[in-house]
Coordinates of C-alpha atoms and ligand atoms in Angstrom, one line a residue:
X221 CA -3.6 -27.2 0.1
X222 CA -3.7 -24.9 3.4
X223 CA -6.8 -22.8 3.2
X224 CA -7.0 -22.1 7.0
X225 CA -8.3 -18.9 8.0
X226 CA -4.7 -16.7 8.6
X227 CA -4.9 -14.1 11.6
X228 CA -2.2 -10.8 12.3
X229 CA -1.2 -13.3 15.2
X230 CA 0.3 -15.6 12.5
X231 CA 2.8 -13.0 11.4
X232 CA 4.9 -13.3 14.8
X233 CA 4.9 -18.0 14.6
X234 CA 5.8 -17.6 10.4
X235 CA 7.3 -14.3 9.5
X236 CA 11.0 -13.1 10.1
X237 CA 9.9 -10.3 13.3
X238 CA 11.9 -7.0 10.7
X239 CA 8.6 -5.6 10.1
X240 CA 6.0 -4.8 12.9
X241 CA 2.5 -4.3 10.5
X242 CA -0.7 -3.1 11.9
X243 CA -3.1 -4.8 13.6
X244 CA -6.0 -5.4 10.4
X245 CA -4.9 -7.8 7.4
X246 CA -6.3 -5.7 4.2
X247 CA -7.6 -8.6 1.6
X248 CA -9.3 -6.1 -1.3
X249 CA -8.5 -2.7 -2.6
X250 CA -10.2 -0.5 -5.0
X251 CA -8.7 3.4 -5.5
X252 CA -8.2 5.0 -2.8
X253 CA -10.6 2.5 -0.4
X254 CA -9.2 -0.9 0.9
X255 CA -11.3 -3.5 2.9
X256 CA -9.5 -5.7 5.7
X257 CA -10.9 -9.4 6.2
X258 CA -13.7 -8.0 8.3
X259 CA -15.1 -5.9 6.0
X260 CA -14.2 -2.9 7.3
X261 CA -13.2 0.2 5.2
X262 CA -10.5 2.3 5.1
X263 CA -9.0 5.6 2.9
X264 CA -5.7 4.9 1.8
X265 CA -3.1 8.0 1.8
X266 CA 0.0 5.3 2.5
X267 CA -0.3 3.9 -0.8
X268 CA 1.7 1.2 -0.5
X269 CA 4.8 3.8 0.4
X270 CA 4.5 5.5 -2.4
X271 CA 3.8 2.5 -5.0
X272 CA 0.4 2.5 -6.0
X273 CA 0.5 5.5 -8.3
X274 CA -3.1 5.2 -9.5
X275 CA -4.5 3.1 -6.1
X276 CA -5.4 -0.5 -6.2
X277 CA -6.9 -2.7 -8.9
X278 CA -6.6 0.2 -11.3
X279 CA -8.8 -1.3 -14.3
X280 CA -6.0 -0.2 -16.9
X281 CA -3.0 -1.9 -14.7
X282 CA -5.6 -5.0 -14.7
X283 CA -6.0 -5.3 -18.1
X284 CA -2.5 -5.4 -19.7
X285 CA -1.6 -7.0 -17.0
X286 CA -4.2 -9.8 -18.1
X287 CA -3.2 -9.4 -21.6
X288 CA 0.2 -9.8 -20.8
X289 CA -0.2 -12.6 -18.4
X290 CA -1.5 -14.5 -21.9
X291 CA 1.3 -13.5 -23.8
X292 CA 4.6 -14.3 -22.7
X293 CA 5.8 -14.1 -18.6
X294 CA 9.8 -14.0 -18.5
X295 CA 12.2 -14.8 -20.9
X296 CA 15.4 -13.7 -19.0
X297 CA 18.4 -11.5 -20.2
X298 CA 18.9 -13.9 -22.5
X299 CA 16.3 -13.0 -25.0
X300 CA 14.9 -9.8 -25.4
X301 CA 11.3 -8.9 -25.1
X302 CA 9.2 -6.3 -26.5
X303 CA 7.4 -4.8 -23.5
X304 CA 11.2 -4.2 -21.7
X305 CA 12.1 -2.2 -25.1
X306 CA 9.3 -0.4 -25.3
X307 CA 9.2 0.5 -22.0
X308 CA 13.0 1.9 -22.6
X309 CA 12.2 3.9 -25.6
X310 CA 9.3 5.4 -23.5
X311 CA 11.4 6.6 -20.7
X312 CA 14.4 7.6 -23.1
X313 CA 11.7 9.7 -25.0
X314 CA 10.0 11.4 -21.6
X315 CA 13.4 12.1 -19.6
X316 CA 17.2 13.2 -20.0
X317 CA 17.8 9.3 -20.2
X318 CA 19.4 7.5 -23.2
X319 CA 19.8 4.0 -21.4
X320 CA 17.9 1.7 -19.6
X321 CA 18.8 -0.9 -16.9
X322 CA 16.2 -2.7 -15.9
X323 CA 15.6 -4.1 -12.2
X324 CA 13.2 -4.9 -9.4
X325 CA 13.1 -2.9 -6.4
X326 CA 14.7 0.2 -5.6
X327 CA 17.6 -0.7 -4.0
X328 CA 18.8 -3.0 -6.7
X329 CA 18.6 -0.3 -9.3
X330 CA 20.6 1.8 -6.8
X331 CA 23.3 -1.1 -6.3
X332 CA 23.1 -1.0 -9.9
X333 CA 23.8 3.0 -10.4
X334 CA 26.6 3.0 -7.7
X335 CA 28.6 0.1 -9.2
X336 CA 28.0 1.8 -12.9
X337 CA 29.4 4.9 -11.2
X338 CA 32.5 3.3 -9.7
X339 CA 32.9 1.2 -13.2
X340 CA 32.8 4.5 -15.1
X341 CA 35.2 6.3 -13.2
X342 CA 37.4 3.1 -13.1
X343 CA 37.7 3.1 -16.8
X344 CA 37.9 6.7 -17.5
X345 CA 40.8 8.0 -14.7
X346 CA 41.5 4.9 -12.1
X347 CA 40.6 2.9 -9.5
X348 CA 41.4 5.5 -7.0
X349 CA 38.4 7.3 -8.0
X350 CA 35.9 5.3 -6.6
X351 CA 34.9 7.5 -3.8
X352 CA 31.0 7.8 -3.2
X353 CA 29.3 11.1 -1.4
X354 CA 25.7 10.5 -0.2
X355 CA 23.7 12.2 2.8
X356 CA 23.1 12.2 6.2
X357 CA 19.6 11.1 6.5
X358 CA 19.1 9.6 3.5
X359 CA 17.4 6.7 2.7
X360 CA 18.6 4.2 -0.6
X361 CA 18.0 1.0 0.1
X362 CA 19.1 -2.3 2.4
X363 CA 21.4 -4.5 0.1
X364 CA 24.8 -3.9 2.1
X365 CA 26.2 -1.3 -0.7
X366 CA 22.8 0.5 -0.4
X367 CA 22.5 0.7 2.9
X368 CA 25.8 1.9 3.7
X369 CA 25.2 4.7 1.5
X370 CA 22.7 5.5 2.9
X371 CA 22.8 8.0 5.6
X372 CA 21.0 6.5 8.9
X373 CA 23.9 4.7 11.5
X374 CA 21.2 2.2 12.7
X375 CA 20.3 0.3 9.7
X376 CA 23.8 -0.4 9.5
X377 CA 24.6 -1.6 13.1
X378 CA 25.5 -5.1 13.3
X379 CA 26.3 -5.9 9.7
X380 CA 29.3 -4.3 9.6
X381 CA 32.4 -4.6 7.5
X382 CA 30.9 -2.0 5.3
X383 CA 31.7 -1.7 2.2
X384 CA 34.6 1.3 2.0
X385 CA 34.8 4.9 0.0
X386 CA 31.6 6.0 1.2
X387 CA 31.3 9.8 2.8
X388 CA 28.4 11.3 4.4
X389 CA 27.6 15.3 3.9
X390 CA 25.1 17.0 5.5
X391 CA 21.7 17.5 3.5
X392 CA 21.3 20.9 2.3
X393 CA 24.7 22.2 2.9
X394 CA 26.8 22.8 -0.4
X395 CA 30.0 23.2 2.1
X396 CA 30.0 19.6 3.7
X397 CA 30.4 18.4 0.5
X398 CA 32.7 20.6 -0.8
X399 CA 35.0 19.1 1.9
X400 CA 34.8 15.7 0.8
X401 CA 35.1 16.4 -3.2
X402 CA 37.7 15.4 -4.6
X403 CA 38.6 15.1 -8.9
X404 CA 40.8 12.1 -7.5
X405 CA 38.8 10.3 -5.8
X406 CA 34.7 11.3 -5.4
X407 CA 33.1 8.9 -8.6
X408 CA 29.1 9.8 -7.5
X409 CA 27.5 11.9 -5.3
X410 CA 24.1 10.4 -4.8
X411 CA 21.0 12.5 -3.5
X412 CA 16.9 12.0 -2.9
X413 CA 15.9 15.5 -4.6
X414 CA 13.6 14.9 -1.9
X415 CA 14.4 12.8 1.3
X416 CA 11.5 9.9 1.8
X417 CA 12.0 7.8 4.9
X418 CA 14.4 10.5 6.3
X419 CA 11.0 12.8 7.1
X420 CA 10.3 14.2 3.5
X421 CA 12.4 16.9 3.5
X422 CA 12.6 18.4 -0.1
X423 CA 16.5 19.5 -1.2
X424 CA 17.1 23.6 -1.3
X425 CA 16.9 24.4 -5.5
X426 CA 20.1 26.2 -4.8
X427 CA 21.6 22.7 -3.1
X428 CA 21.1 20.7 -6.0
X429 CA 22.4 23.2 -8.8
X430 CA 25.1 23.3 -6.6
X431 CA 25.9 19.6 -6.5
X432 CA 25.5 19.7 -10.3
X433 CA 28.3 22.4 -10.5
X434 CA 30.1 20.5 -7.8
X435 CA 30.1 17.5 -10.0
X436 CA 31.1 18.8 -13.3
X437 CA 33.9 20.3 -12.1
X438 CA 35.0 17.3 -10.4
X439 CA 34.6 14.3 -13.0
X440 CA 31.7 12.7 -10.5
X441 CA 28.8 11.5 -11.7
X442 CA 25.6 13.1 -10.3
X443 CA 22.9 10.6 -9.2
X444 CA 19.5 11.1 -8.0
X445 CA 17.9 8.5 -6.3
X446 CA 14.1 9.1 -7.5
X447 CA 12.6 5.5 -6.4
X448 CA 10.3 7.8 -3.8
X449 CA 9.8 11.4 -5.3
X450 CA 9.6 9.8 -9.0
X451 CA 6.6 8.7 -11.2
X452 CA 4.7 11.6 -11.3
X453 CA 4.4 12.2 -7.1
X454 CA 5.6 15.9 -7.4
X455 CA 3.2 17.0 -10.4
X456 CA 6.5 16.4 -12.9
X457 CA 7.1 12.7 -14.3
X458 CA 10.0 13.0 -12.4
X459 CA 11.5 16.0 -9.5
X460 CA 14.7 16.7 -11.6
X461 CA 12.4 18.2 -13.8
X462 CA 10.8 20.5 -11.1
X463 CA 14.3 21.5 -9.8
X464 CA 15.7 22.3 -13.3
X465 CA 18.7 20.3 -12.4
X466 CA 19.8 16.6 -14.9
X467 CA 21.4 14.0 -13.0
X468 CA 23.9 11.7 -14.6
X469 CA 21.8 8.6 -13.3
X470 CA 18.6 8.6 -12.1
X471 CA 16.6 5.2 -10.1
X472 CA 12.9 4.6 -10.3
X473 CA 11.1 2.1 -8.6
X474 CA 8.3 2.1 -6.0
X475 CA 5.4 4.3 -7.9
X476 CA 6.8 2.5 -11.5
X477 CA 5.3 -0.4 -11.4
X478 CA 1.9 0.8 -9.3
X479 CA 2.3 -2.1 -7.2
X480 CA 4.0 -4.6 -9.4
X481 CA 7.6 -4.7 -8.8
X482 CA 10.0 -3.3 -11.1
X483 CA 12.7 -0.9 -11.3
X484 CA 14.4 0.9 -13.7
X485 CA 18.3 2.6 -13.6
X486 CA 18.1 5.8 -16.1
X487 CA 21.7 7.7 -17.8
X488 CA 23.2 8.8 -20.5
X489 CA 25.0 6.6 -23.2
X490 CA 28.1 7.9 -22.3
X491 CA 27.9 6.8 -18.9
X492 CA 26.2 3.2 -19.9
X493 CA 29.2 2.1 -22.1
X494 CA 31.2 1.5 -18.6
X495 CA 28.8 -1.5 -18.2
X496 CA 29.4 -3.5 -20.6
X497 CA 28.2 -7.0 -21.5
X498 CA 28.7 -9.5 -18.7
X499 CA 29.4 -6.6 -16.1
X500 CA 25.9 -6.6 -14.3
X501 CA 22.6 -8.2 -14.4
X502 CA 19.4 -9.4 -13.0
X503 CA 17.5 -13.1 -13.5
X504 CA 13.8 -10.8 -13.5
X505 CA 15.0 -7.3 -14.6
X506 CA 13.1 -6.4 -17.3
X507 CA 10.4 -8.8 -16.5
X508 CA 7.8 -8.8 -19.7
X509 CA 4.8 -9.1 -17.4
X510 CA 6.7 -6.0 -15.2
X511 CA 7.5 -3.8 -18.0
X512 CA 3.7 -4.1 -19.5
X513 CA 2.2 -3.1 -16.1
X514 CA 5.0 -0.3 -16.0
X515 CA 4.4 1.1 -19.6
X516 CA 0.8 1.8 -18.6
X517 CA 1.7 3.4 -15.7
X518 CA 4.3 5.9 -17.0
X519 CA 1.3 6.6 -20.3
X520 CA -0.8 7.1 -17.6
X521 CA 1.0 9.2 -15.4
X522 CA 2.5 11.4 -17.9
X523 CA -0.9 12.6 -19.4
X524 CA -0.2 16.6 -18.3
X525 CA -4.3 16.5 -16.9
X526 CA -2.9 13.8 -14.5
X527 CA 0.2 15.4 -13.7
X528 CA -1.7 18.8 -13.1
X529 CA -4.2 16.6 -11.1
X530 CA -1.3 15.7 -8.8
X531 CA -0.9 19.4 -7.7
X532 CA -4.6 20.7 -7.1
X533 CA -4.5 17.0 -4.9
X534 CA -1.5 18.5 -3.3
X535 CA -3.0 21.9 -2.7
X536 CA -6.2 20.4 -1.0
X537 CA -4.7 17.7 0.8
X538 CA -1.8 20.0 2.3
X539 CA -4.1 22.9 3.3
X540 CA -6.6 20.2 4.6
X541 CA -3.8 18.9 7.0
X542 CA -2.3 22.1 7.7
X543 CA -5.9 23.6 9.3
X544 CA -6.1 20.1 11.4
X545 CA -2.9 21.2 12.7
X546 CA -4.2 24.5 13.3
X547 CA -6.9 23.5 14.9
X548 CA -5.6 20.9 17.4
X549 CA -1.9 22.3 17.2
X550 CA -0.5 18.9 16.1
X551 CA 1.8 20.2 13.4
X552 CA 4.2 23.0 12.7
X553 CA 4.9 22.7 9.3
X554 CA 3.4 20.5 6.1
X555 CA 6.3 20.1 3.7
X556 CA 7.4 18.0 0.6
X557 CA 5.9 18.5 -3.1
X558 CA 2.9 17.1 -4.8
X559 CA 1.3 13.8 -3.0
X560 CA 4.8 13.4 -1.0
X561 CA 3.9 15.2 2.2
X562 CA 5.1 15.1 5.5
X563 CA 3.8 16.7 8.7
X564 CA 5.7 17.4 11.4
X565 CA 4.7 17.2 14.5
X566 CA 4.5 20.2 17.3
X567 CA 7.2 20.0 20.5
X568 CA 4.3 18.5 22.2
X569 CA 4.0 15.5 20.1
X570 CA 7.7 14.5 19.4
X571 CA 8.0 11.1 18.8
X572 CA 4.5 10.3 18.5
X573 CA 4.1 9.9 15.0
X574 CA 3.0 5.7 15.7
X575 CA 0.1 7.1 18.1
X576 CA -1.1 8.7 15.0
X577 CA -1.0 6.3 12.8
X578 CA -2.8 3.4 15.2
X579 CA -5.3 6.6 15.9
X580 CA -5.9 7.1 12.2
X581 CA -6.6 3.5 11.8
X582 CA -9.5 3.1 14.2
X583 CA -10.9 6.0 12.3
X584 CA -10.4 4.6 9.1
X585 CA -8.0 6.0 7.2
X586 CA -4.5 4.8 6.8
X587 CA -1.3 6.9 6.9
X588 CA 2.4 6.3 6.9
X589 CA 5.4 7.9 8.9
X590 CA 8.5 9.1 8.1
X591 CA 10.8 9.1 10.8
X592 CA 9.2 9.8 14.8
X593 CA 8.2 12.8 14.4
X594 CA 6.9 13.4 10.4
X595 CA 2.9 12.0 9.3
X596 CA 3.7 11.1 5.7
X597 CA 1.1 11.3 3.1
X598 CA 1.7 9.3 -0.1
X599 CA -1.4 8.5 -1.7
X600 CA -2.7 7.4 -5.1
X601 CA -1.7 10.1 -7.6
X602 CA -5.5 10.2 -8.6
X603 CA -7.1 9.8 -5.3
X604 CA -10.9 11.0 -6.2
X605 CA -11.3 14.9 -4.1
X606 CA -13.8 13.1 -2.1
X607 CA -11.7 10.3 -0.7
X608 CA -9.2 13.4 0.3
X609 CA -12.3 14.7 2.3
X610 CA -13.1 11.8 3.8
X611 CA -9.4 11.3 4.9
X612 CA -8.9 14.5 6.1
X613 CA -12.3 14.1 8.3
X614 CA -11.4 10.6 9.4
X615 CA -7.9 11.5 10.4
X616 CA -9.1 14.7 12.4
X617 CA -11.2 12.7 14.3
X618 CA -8.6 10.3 15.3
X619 CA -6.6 13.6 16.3
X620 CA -9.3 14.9 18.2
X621 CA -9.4 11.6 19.9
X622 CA -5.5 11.5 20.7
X623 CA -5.3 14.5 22.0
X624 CA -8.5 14.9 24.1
Ligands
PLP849 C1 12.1 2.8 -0.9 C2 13.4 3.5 -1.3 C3 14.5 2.7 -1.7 C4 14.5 1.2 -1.6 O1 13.6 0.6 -2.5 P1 13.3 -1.0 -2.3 O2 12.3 -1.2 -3.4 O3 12.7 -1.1 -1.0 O4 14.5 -1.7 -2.4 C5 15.6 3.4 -2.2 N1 15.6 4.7 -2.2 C6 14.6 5.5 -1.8 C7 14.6 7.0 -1.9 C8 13.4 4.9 -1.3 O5 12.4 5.6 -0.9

């Protein structure tokens, strides 16, 4: 067995070079606190992008994890196990959802809403509805489908033939999409109630009713693509409920699991009858050891002391970062919802989001970007007030440092 010692230099002789990680190799994490092989410390407001809802080595995700691991692993789709159905009947029970697809990442339960949407609309009017609307800026994934709905040009370069019938709107503007509608042709329009990777930028309340009106009176399914803003990271289990608007079709991932994958395609029972058996699957979907980790989460999470948690963290965390920008004038704005916040950085800065994320590393505390110009925060949904402290002081000094 290999039990060398492995370095960050290994990465670039083993790894495929699409990521670029930082320079420390974390090996322990507990909360909000993560040690890298030198023992050095660090607060953790990345959170795995948004995955672990309640921070590392949470002792509850432990133990049924444990428990399960002693039970049963995987079965496959060709049994049925008790921690997938429970796990269905809990979300059915806590959202607008009456069906459950399992999967085990984001973008696969995207793949899986988009082709349910074209299936639906292929059974109920025609194949020449199969026309998909998404955003400019959007973010939904990197399978081929899911990246060419998404709305960023450059993850697509070089991989084209794309798949076709996909139109891009502009974010935020009713009208762009009210020149692509069509009750012909548009099957979906898919939306982040709020936009991750493209610089956490939260959808207008009046947008998304909008869409939802748009919808109806077109025959299109309305999906929202909730793998970033879902699981309890805007105070509500999930943001639909915050805007007052029900999708059709909702995807969860990242925060589900709290940092074991798994993935989960939410609708209506209407809508699930166009996938019928043999029309879509997944070998792990549904995973037993998955779906245990995931039920604690979402029992967890859905406590109302938690979910009120999640704003008072907000309110702290956002004012903290909005007086370091204050002070050092670093940032214009601090926007998102709950513990998905994103900074944006002054004229001055443009384009320098990186510089503040190696900065806040040597300082101690680890933070994510969205985009060049956006500090995203998306930490543990029960990051102790303390560790928010001690973040905010670590990351001001790394901006003192960068701008001194
Ligand atoms: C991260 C993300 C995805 C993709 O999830 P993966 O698990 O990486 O496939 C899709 N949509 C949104 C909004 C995301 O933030």
């Amino acid at each position: 067995m290999n039990r060398e010692p492995v370095s960050r230099e290994l990465f670039d002789e083993v790894m495929v070079p699409n990521y670029a990680p930082g320079n420390i190799i974390p090996v322990r994490g507990e909360g909000s606190r993560v040690w890298d092989q030198d023992g050095r410390e660090f607060v953790d407001l990345q959170g795995g992008i948004a995955v672990t809802s309640l921070g590392h080595c949470h002792p509850g995700l432990v133990g049924v994890l444990q428990e399960q691991s002693e039970k049963i692993w995987h079965l496959s789709n060709v049994m049925t196990n008790e921690p997938a159905l429970r796990l269905a009947k809990t979300l059915c029970d806590q959202t607008f959802a009456e069906r459950v697809f399992f999967a085990n990442s984001g973008a696969e339960a995207n793949e899986a809403a988009f082709k349910l949407a074209r299936r639906y609309a292929w059974e109920h009017y025609g194949p020449e509805k199969h026309e998909i609307i998404s955003f400019t800026n959007s973010f939904h994934g990197r399978t081929l489908f899911t990246v060419s709905v998404g709305g960023q040009a450059k993850y697509l370069e070089g991989f084209e033939p794309a798949p076709g019938g996909i139109h891009h709107a502009e974010f935020n503007n009713l009208d762009s999409v009210k020149a692509l509608i069509s009750k012909e042709k548009t099957c979906a329009v898919v939306v982040e109630p709020i936009q991750g990777e493209g610089g956490v930028m939260p959808a207008d309340p009046d947008f998304l009713k909008g869409l939802r009106q748009l919808c109806d009176d077109n025959n299109a399914l309305l999906v929202f693509d909730e793998v970033q803003s879902g699981v309890g990271r805007t105070g509500y289990l999930y943001a639909y409920e915050m805007y007052g608007v029900v999708p059709d079709i909702l995807t969860s991932a990242k925060g589900l699991g709290g940092g074991f994958p798994v993935a989960a395609m939410l609708t209506t029972a209407k809508a699930a009858k166009s996938l019928g058996v043999g029309t879509h699957g997944s070998t792990y979907g549904g995973n037993a050891l998955a779906c245990a980790v995931a039920q604690k989460v979402i029992d967890t999470v859905s406590q109302p002391d938690i979910l009120k948690g999640v704003k008072a963290r907000s309110e702290k965390l956002r004012k903290g970062m909005m007086d370091i920008g204050e002070r050092h004038g670093v940032f214009s704005e601090v926007r998102g919802a709950g513990l998905l916040l994103g900074c944006v950085l002054t004229e001055q800065w443009q384009g320098k989001a990186k510089d503040f994320l190696s900065a806040g590393l040597d300082e101690g505390v680890m933070v994510l970007m969205a985009g060049a110009n956006v500090i995203r925060l998306a930490p543990s949904l029960i990051i102790p007030e303390s560790d928010i402290e001690e973040a905010l002081a670590r990351f001001e000094a790394a901006v003192i440092k960068l701008t001194a």
